[in-house]
Amino acid sequence: MVTVNRIDENTLHIPQQGRMVTDAWIFARESILIEDEALGQLCDAASIDPDAFVCATPDIHRGYGVPIGCVWATPQFISPAAVGYDINCGMRLLTTPLEADEVNVRPLADSIRRDIPLGEGKHNVGLSSKEMLEFLARGVPAVGMLCAGNRRFAAAFREDELAADLERIEDGGAMAADPSCAPPQAVGRGRDQFGTLGGGNHFIELQRVDQVFDDRLAEAWGLHRGQFVVMIHSGSRGLGHEVGG
């Protein structure tokens, strides 16, 4: 049995116990149920490096090695097992200039379901292997390459909007790397999965900004009450799975 102490409304503390060499923290309200297996995996993650900071976000649930939602930060090394199979899996909030009351959600949801395949092993917009290597070298700035393979994508693509997005992405969406190091199997699996969502707990959700708790921060992020926004949870699909596996 893992000893867990609630510090406040949103924070749980797991002190060192058993094989743990550092404490662990969970950010979750009382209404969030946490699996025993996930707690055990979080304790395992806190048993590796005494210099590590180990915590879990509210979506914590059983994963592979460490729980999903685990943050494991250490100055010593990078752990592929902690990163997981789906490299760069995460969530993004896409802001829009629209008010939620202006949006007819049903046809928009239907078009998303039609154009963006959901589930494991799905395919959509593709590149050749050579183009894929170029894409890996250039990163997000190369998104325009996808226009040649999909008419809907080409119709929606805006170069000026991409430029604005790049200013808000770490490292401008491109990191110095050698794409020739990518395994051929990874390139092959990922090159035709652009525009797919993935399976598991991945989602696209149409949302309304209902409450604002920090007006200054909301303004800096371009958010306001009643605004229509889109949240997406996805990852690197077969490319990342092949590298991470």
Coordinates of C-alpha atoms in Angstrom, one line a residue:
M1 CA 0.0 0.0 0.0
V2 CA 1.4 3.4 -1.1
T3 CA 1.2 6.2 1.5
V4 CA -0.2 9.3 -0.1
N5 CA -0.7 12.6 1.7
R6 CA -3.0 15.3 0.4
I7 CA -1.3 18.7 0.8
D8 CA -4.1 20.9 -0.6
E9 CA -7.1 20.8 -2.8
N10 CA -5.0 20.1 -5.9
T11 CA -1.8 18.4 -4.7
L12 CA -0.9 15.0 -3.4
H13 CA 2.5 14.1 -1.9
I14 CA 4.1 10.6 -1.9
P15 CA 7.0 10.6 0.6
Q16 CA 10.0 8.3 0.0
Q17 CA 9.0 4.7 0.9
G18 CA 10.1 1.3 -0.2
R19 CA 12.7 1.5 -3.0
M20 CA 12.0 5.2 -3.7
V21 CA 15.0 7.5 -3.6
T22 CA 13.1 10.8 -4.0
D23 CA 9.6 12.1 -3.3
A24 CA 6.8 12.2 -5.9
W25 CA 3.9 14.6 -6.4
I26 CA 0.5 14.3 -8.1
F27 CA -1.6 17.3 -9.1
A28 CA -5.2 16.1 -8.9
R29 CA -8.4 17.0 -7.1
E30 CA -10.2 14.6 -4.8
S31 CA -12.7 13.8 -7.5
I32 CA -10.0 12.3 -9.7
L33 CA -9.6 8.5 -9.1
I34 CA -6.1 7.2 -9.4
E35 CA -5.4 3.5 -10.2
D36 CA -3.2 1.6 -7.7
E37 CA -1.1 0.4 -10.7
A38 CA -0.4 4.0 -11.7
L39 CA 0.6 4.9 -8.1
G40 CA 3.0 1.9 -8.1
Q41 CA 4.5 3.0 -11.5
L42 CA 5.0 6.5 -10.2
C43 CA 6.8 5.1 -7.1
D44 CA 9.0 3.1 -9.5
A45 CA 9.9 6.2 -11.4
A46 CA 10.9 7.8 -8.1
S47 CA 13.2 4.9 -7.4
I48 CA 15.8 5.6 -10.1
D49 CA 17.6 8.9 -9.5
P50 CA 17.7 10.9 -6.2
D51 CA 18.2 14.1 -8.2
A52 CA 15.1 13.5 -10.3
F53 CA 11.9 15.6 -9.9
V54 CA 8.9 13.2 -10.2
C55 CA 5.3 14.2 -10.5
A56 CA 2.1 13.4 -12.3
T57 CA -0.6 15.5 -14.0
P58 CA -4.3 15.0 -13.4
D59 CA -4.6 12.5 -16.3
I60 CA -2.4 10.0 -14.6
H61 CA -3.2 6.4 -15.5
R62 CA -1.3 3.1 -16.0
G63 CA 1.3 3.2 -18.7
Y64 CA 4.3 1.2 -19.9
G65 CA 7.0 1.4 -17.3
V66 CA 6.0 4.9 -16.0
P67 CA 2.4 6.0 -15.8
I68 CA 0.8 8.2 -18.5
G69 CA 0.9 11.8 -17.2
C70 CA 4.2 11.3 -15.5
V71 CA 6.9 14.1 -15.5
W72 CA 10.3 12.7 -14.8
A73 CA 13.0 15.4 -14.9
T74 CA 16.7 14.7 -14.1
P75 CA 20.0 16.5 -14.9
Q76 CA 21.7 13.1 -15.2
F77 CA 20.3 11.5 -18.4
I78 CA 17.4 10.9 -20.7
S79 CA 15.3 7.8 -20.2
P80 CA 13.6 6.5 -23.4
A81 CA 11.3 4.4 -21.2
A82 CA 10.1 7.6 -19.5
V83 CA 9.6 9.4 -22.8
G84 CA 7.5 6.5 -24.0
Y85 CA 6.7 5.1 -27.4
D86 CA 4.7 8.1 -28.7
I87 CA 7.5 10.7 -28.8
N88 CA 6.3 14.2 -28.4
C89 CA 2.8 13.1 -27.5
G90 CA 0.9 16.0 -26.0
M91 CA -1.9 18.5 -26.2
R92 CA -2.3 21.8 -27.9
L93 CA -5.0 24.5 -27.6
L94 CA -5.7 26.2 -30.9
T95 CA -7.2 29.7 -30.5
T96 CA -9.6 31.2 -33.0
P97 CA -11.0 34.7 -33.6
L98 CA -14.5 33.2 -33.3
E99 CA -17.1 33.3 -30.6
A100 CA -18.5 29.9 -29.6
D101 CA -22.1 31.2 -30.3
E102 CA -21.1 31.9 -33.9
V103 CA -20.0 28.3 -34.6
N104 CA -22.3 25.5 -35.9
V105 CA -20.4 22.7 -34.2
R106 CA -22.2 19.7 -35.8
P107 CA -21.0 20.1 -39.4
L108 CA -17.6 21.1 -38.2
A109 CA -17.3 17.9 -36.1
D110 CA -18.6 15.9 -39.1
S111 CA -15.9 17.3 -41.3
I112 CA -13.2 16.6 -38.8
R113 CA -14.4 13.0 -38.5
R114 CA -14.4 12.7 -42.3
D115 CA -11.0 14.3 -43.0
I116 CA -8.9 13.1 -40.0
P117 CA -8.8 9.4 -39.4
L118 CA -9.0 8.2 -35.8
G119 CA -7.5 5.0 -34.6
E120 CA -4.3 3.0 -34.7
G121 CA -2.6 2.3 -38.0
K122 CA -4.6 4.9 -40.0
H123 CA -3.2 6.7 -43.1
N124 CA -4.0 10.1 -44.7
V125 CA -1.7 12.7 -46.2
G126 CA 1.6 11.2 -47.4
L127 CA 5.1 12.0 -48.6
S128 CA 7.7 10.0 -50.5
S129 CA 10.6 8.6 -48.4
K130 CA 12.9 11.3 -49.8
E131 CA 10.4 14.0 -49.0
M132 CA 9.9 12.6 -45.5
L133 CA 13.7 12.9 -44.8
E134 CA 13.5 16.5 -45.9
F135 CA 10.6 17.1 -43.6
L136 CA 12.5 15.6 -40.7
A137 CA 15.4 17.9 -41.4
R138 CA 13.3 21.1 -41.7
G139 CA 10.6 20.4 -39.1
V140 CA 7.4 22.4 -38.9
P141 CA 8.5 25.0 -41.5
A142 CA 8.2 22.2 -44.1
V143 CA 4.4 21.8 -43.5
G144 CA 3.7 23.4 -46.9
M145 CA 5.2 20.3 -48.6
L146 CA 1.9 18.5 -47.7
C147 CA -0.1 20.7 -50.0
A148 CA 0.9 18.7 -53.1
G149 CA -0.6 15.5 -51.6
N150 CA -3.9 16.7 -50.4
R151 CA -6.3 19.2 -52.1
R152 CA -8.2 20.0 -48.8
F153 CA -4.9 20.7 -47.1
A154 CA -3.8 22.9 -49.9
A155 CA -7.0 24.9 -49.9
A156 CA -6.7 25.5 -46.1
F157 CA -3.0 26.2 -45.9
R158 CA -1.9 29.8 -45.3
E159 CA 1.8 30.8 -45.4
D160 CA 1.3 33.8 -43.2
E161 CA -0.5 31.8 -40.5
L162 CA 2.3 29.3 -40.5
A163 CA 4.8 32.1 -40.0
A164 CA 2.8 33.3 -37.0
D165 CA 2.6 29.8 -35.6
L166 CA 6.3 29.3 -35.9
E167 CA 6.9 32.3 -33.6
R168 CA 5.0 30.5 -30.8
I169 CA 6.7 27.1 -31.2
E170 CA 9.8 26.2 -29.3
D171 CA 12.9 26.5 -31.6
G172 CA 10.7 27.6 -34.4
G173 CA 9.5 24.0 -34.8
A174 CA 12.9 22.7 -36.0
M175 CA 15.8 21.3 -34.0
A176 CA 19.3 20.6 -35.4
A177 CA 19.2 16.9 -36.3
D178 CA 20.4 14.4 -38.9
P179 CA 17.4 12.7 -40.5
S180 CA 19.7 10.0 -42.0
C181 CA 19.8 8.6 -38.4
A182 CA 16.1 7.8 -38.6
P183 CA 15.5 4.1 -39.1
P184 CA 14.1 3.3 -42.5
Q185 CA 11.2 1.4 -40.8
A186 CA 10.3 4.6 -38.9
V187 CA 10.4 6.7 -42.1
G188 CA 8.2 4.1 -43.8
R189 CA 5.7 3.9 -41.1
G190 CA 5.3 7.7 -40.6
R191 CA 5.5 9.1 -44.1
D192 CA 1.8 8.6 -44.9
Q193 CA 0.3 9.3 -41.5
F194 CA 0.2 13.1 -41.6
G195 CA -3.2 14.3 -40.7
T196 CA -4.1 11.3 -38.6
L197 CA -5.1 11.5 -34.9
G198 CA -4.0 8.1 -33.5
G199 CA -5.9 5.9 -31.0
G200 CA -6.0 5.5 -27.2
N201 CA -6.8 8.7 -25.5
H202 CA -6.0 11.0 -28.4
F203 CA -8.8 13.4 -29.3
I204 CA -9.9 16.6 -31.1
E205 CA -12.4 18.6 -29.0
L206 CA -14.3 21.7 -29.9
Q207 CA -14.4 23.9 -26.8
R208 CA -15.8 27.2 -25.4
V209 CA -13.7 29.3 -23.0
D210 CA -16.1 29.2 -20.0
Q211 CA -14.0 30.8 -17.2
V212 CA -10.9 33.0 -17.0
F213 CA -9.0 32.8 -13.8
D214 CA -6.1 35.2 -14.7
D215 CA -7.1 38.1 -17.0
R216 CA -3.5 39.2 -17.7
L217 CA -2.4 35.7 -18.6
A218 CA -5.5 35.0 -20.7
E219 CA -4.9 38.2 -22.6
A220 CA -1.3 37.3 -23.3
W221 CA -2.4 33.9 -24.6
G222 CA -5.2 35.4 -26.7
L223 CA -8.0 33.9 -24.7
H224 CA -11.3 35.4 -23.5
R225 CA -14.6 34.2 -22.2
G226 CA -17.0 32.8 -24.8
Q227 CA -14.2 32.2 -27.3
F228 CA -14.3 29.2 -29.6
V229 CA -11.1 27.1 -29.3
V230 CA -10.0 23.6 -30.4
M231 CA -8.0 21.3 -28.2
I232 CA -6.0 18.4 -29.8
H233 CA -4.2 15.5 -28.2
S234 CA -2.0 13.5 -30.6
G235 CA 1.6 12.4 -31.1
S236 CA 4.2 11.3 -33.6
R237 CA 2.3 8.2 -34.8
G238 CA 4.2 5.3 -36.4
L239 CA 7.3 7.3 -36.8
G240 CA 7.7 8.0 -33.1
H241 CA 6.6 4.5 -32.1
E242 CA 9.2 2.9 -34.3
V243 CA 12.0 5.1 -32.9
G244 CA 10.8 4.8 -29.3
G245 CA 10.2 1.1 -29.4

